[in-house]
Coordinates of C-alpha atoms and ligand atoms in Angstrom, one line a residue:
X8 CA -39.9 -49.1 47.9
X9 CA -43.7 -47.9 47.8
X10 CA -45.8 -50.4 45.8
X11 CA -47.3 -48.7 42.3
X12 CA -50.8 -48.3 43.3
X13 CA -53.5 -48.9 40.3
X14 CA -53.6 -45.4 39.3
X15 CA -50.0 -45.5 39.2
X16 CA -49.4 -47.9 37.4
X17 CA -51.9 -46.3 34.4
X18 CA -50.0 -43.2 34.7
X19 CA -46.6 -44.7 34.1
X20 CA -47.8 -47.0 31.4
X21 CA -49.4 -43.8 29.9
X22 CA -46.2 -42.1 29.8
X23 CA -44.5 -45.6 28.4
X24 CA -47.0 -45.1 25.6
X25 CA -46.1 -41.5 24.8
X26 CA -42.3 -41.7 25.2
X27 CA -42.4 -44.9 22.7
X28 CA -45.0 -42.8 20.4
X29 CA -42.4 -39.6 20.9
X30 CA -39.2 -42.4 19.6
X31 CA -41.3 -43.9 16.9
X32 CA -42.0 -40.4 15.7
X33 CA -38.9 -39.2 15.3
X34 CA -37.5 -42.4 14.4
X35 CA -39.7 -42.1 11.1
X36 CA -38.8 -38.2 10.9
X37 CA -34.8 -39.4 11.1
X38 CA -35.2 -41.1 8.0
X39 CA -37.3 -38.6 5.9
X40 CA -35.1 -36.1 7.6
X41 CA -32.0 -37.9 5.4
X42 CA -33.6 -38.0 2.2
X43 CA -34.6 -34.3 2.4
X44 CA -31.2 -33.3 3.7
X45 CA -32.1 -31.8 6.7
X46 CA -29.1 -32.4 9.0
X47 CA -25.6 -30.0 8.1
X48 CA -22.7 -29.8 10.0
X49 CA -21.2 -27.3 12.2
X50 CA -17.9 -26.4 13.4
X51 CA -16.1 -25.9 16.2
X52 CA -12.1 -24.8 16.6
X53 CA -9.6 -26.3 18.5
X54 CA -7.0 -24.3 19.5
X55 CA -3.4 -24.7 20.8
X56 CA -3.3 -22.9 24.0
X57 CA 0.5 -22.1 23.9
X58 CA 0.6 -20.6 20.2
X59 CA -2.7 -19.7 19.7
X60 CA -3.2 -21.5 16.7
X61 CA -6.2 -23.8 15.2
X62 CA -5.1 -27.1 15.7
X63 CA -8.2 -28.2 14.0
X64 CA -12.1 -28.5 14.6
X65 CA -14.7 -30.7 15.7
X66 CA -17.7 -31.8 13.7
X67 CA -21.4 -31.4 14.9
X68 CA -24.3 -32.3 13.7
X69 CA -27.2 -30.3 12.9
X70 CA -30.9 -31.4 12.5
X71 CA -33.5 -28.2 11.3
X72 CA -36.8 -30.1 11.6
X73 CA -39.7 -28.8 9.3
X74 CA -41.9 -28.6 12.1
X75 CA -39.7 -28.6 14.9
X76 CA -37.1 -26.5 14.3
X77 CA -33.5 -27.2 15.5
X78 CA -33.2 -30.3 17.9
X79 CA -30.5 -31.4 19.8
X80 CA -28.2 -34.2 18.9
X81 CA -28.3 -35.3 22.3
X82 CA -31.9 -35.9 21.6
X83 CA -31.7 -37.1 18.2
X84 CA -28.3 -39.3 18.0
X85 CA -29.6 -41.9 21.1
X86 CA -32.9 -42.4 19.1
X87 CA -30.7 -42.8 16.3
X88 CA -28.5 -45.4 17.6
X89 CA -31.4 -47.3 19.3
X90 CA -33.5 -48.2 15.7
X91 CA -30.7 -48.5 13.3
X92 CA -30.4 -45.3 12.2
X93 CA -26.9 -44.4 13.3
X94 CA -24.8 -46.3 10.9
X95 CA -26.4 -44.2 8.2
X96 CA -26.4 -41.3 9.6
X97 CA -22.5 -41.4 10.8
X98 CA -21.8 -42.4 7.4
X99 CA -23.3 -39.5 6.3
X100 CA -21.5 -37.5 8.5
X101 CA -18.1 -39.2 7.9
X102 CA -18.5 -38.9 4.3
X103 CA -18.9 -35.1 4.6
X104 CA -16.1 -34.4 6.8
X105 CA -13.9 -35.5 4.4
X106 CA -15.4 -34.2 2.0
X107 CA -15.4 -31.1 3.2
X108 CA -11.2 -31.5 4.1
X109 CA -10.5 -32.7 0.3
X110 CA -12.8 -29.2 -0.5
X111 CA -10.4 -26.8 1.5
X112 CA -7.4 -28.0 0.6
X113 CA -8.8 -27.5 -2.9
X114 CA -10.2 -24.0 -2.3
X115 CA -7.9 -22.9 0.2
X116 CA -5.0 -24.8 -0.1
X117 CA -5.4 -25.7 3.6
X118 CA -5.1 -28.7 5.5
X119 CA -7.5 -28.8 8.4
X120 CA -7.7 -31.7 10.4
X121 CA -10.9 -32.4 11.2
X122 CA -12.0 -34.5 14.5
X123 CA -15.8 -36.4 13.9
X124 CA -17.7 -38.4 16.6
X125 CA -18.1 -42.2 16.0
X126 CA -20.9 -43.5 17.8
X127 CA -20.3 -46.8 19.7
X128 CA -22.5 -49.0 17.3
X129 CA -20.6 -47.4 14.1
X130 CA -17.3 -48.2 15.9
X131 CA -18.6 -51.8 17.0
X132 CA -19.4 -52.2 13.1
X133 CA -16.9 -55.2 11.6
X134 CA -16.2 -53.1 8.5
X135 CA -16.0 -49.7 10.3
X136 CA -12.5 -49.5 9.3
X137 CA -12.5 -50.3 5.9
X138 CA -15.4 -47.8 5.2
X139 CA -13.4 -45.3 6.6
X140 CA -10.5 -46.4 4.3
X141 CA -12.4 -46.3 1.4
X142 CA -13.7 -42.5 1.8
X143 CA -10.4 -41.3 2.2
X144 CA -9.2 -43.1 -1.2
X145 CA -12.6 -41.9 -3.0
X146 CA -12.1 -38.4 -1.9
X147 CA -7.7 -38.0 -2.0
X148 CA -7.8 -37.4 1.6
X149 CA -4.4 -37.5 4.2
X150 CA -5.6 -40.0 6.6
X151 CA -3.8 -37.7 8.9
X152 CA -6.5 -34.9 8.7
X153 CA -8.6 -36.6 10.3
X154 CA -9.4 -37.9 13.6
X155 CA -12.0 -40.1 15.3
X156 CA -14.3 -39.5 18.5
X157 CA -14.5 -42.2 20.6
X158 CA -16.3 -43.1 24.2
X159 CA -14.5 -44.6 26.6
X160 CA -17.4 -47.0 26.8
X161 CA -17.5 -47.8 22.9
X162 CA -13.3 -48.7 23.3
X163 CA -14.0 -50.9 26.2
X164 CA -16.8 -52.8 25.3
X165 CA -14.1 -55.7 23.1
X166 CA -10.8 -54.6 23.7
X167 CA -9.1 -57.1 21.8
X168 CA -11.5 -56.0 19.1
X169 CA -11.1 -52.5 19.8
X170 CA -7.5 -52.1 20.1
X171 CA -7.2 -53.9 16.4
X172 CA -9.7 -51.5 15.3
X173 CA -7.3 -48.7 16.7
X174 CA -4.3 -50.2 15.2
X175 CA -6.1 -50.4 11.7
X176 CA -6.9 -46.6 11.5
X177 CA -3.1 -45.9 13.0
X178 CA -1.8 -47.7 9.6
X179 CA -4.6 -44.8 7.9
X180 CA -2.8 -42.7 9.6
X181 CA -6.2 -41.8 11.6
X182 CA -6.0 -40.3 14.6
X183 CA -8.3 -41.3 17.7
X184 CA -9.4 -39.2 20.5
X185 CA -11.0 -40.4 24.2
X186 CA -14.2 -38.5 24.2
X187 CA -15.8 -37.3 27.3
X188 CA -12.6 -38.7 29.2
X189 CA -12.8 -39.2 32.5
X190 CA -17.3 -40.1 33.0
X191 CA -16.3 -43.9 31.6
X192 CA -14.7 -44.7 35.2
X193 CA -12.9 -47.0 33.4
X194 CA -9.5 -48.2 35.3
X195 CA -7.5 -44.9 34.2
X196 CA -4.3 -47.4 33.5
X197 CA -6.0 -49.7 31.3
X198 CA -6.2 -46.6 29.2
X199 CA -1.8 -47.8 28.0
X200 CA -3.6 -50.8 26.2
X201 CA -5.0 -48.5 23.4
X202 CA -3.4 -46.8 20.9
X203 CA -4.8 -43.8 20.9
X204 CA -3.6 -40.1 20.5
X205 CA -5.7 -37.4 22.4
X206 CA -7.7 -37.2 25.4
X207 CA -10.8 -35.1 25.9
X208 CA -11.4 -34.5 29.4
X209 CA -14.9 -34.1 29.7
X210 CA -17.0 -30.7 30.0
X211 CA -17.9 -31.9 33.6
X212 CA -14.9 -31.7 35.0
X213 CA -14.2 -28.2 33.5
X214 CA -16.9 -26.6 34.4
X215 CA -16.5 -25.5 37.7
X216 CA -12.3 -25.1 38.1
X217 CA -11.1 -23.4 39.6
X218 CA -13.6 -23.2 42.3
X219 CA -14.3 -27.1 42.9
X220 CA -11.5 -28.8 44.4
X221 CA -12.4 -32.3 43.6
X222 CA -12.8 -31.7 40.0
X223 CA -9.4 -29.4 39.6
X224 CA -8.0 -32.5 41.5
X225 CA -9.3 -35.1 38.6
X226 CA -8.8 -32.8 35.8
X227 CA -4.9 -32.4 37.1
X228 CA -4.3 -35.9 38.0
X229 CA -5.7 -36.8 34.2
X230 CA -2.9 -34.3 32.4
X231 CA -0.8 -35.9 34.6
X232 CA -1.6 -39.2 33.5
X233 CA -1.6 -38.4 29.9
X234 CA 1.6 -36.5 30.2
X235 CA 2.9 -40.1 31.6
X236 CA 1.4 -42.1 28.4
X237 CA 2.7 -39.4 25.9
X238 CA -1.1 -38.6 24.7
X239 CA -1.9 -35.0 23.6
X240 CA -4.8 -33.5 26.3
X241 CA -7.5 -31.1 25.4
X242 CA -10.3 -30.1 27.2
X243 CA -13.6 -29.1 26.3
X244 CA -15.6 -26.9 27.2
X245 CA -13.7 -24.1 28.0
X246 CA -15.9 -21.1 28.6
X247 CA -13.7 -18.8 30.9
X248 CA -10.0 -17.0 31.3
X249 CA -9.8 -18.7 34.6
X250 CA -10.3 -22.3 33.1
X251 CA -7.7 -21.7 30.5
X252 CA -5.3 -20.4 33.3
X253 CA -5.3 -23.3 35.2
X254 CA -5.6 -26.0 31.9
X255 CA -2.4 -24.3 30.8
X256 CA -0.4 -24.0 34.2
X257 CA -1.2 -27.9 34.0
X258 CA 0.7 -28.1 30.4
X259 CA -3.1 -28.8 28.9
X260 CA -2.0 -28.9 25.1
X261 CA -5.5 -27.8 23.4
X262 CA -8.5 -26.4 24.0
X263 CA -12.1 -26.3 22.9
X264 CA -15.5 -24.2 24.2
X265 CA -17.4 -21.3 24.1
X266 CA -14.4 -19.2 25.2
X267 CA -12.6 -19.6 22.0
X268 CA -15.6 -20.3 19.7
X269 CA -18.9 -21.7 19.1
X270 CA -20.0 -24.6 16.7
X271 CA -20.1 -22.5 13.5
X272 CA -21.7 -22.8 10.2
X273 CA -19.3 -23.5 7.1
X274 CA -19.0 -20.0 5.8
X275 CA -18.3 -18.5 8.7
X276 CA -15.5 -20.9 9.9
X277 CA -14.2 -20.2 6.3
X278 CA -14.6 -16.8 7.1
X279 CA -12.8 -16.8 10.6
X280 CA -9.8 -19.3 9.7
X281 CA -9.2 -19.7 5.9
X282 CA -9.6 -17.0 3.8
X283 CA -7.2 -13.7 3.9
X284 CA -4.4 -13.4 6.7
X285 CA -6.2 -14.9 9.7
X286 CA -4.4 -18.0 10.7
Ligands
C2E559 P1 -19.7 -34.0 22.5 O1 -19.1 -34.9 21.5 O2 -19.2 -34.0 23.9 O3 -19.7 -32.6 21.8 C1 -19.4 -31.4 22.6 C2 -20.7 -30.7 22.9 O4 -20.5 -29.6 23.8 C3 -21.4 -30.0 21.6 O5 -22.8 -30.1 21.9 C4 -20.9 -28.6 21.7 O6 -21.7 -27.7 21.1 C5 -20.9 -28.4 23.2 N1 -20.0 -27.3 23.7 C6 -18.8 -27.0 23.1 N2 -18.2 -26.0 23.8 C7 -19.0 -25.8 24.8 C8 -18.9 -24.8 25.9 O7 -17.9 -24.1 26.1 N3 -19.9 -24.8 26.8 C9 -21.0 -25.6 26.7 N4 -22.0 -25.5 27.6 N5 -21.1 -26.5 25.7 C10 -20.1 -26.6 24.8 P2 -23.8 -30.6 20.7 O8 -23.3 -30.1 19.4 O9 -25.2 -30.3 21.2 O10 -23.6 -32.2 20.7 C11 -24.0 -32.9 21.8 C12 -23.5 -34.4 21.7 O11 -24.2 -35.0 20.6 C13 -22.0 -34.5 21.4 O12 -21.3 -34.3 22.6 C14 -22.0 -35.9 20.8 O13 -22.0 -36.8 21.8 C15 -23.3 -35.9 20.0 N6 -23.0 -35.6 18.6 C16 -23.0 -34.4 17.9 N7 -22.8 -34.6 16.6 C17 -22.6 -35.9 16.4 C18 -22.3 -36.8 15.3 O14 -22.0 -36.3 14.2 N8 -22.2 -38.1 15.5 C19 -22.4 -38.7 16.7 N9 -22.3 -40.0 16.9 N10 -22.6 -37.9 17.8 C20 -22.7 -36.6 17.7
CA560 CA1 -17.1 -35.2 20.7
CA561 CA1 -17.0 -34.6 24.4
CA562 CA1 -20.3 -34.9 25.9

């Protein structure tokens, strides 16, 4: 490799200085940002792709910064999870997902199930379960409405640990979901060791079907492989008729993406799936 030369070197420890001044920034904006409520959540359906119907919806978060505007989670949620901010912040999330179930069934009379992402450092948390427990008791919520977002990487990190984890929430009657299924390349058969319900085959892999061969190729050999272990598949993503074609020729149970919906505000999810004769 080329040696750093002195200029170099002042350059790259320039930019050191401003990407740490960026993270401490926003590190300090994160927590002012949840005292002044400036995150929501979105929503996104899920849809069975043989009878049309919502099978449920994932959560997203949403941060409107005062100065800033929007910004992405993908910027915000590794920041997050890197100074000690996530375990608030996921509890915060957690706590108005279900919520926001125990308000529908209220309003509605509806029981949607509701998937929310667990970042790896919530999940490694020792009483992770037992705070999820407890929300459902405080709020008279069907551990069965909801279900939990997982990385590959976050499961395989303890597995002993993890797969008691997984059996705890089972007894909930929580449901667990591979996210981002198949960018872990985790030994695909290992996958039988955890009890878990749903994959998510990643957006990756769906993007380009049918026109890449190599990633029709993965995304069929993972229905395949589900099929085997009796877990539900859904892929994300989904922005095209063609992409649906093929997921469902493959006996893909659910779908998520563009094509179906965007994340959506509250009201307008309400709006779309709850209220008058809609489905
Ligand atoms: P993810 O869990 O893989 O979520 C799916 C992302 O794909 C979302 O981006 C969603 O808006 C986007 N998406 C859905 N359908 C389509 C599509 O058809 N085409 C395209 N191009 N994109 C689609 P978003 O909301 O920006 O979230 C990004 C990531 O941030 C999420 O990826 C997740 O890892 C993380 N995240 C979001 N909310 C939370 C949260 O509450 N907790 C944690 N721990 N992470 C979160
Ligand atoms: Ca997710
Ligand atoms: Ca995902
Ligand atoms: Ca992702």
């Amino acid at each position: 490799a080329k040696k750093m030369g002195k200029n170099d070197f002042v350059i790259f420890e320039e930019h050191m200085a401003s990407e740490l001044k960026a993270q401490v920034s926003m590190t300090s904006d994160l927590r002012k940002a949840l005292i002044n409520r400036e995150f929501h959540l979105v929503y996104q359906p899920q849809v069975n792709l043989y009878n049309h119907r919502i099978f449920g919806a994932e959560v997203l978060l949403r941060w409107n910064h005062p100065v800033r505007g929007p910004v992405s989670p993908a910027e915000f949620i590794p920041v997050a999870e890197a100074h000690g901010l996530i375990d608030q912040l996921g509890e915060y999330v957690l706590r108005c997902a279900i919520k926001q179930i125990a308000d529908w069934k209220r309003q509605y009379g509806r029981a949607v199930r509701l998937a929310v992402n667990v970042s790896p450092r919530q999940f490694g948390r020792f009483d992770f379960v037992s705070q999820v427990g407890l929300m459902l008791e405080e709020f008279q919520v069907d551990g069965r409405l909801l279900e939990l977002e997982i990385t590959e990487s976050a499961l395989a990190k303890d597995i002993e640990t993890a797969v008691s984890k997984l059996m705890e929430l089972r007894c909930l009657g929580v449901g667990v979901a591979v996210d981002d299924f198949g960018t872990g390349f985790s030994n695909l058969a290992s996958l039988k060791r955890y009890p878990v319900d749903l994959l998510k085959i990643d957006r990756s892999f769906i993007r380009d079907i049918p026109h890449d061969q190599d990633n029709l190729a993965i995304v069929i050999a993972i229905v395949q492989m589900a099929k085997t272990l009796g877990l539900k598949i859904l892929a994300e993503g989904v922005e095209t008729i063609d992409q649906i074609r093929v997921m469902r020729q493959q006996g893909c149970d659910l779908i998520q993406g563009f094509y179906v919906a965007r994340p959506m505000l509250v009201d307008q999810f309400e709006k779309d799936y709850l209220s008058g004769s809609g489905q």
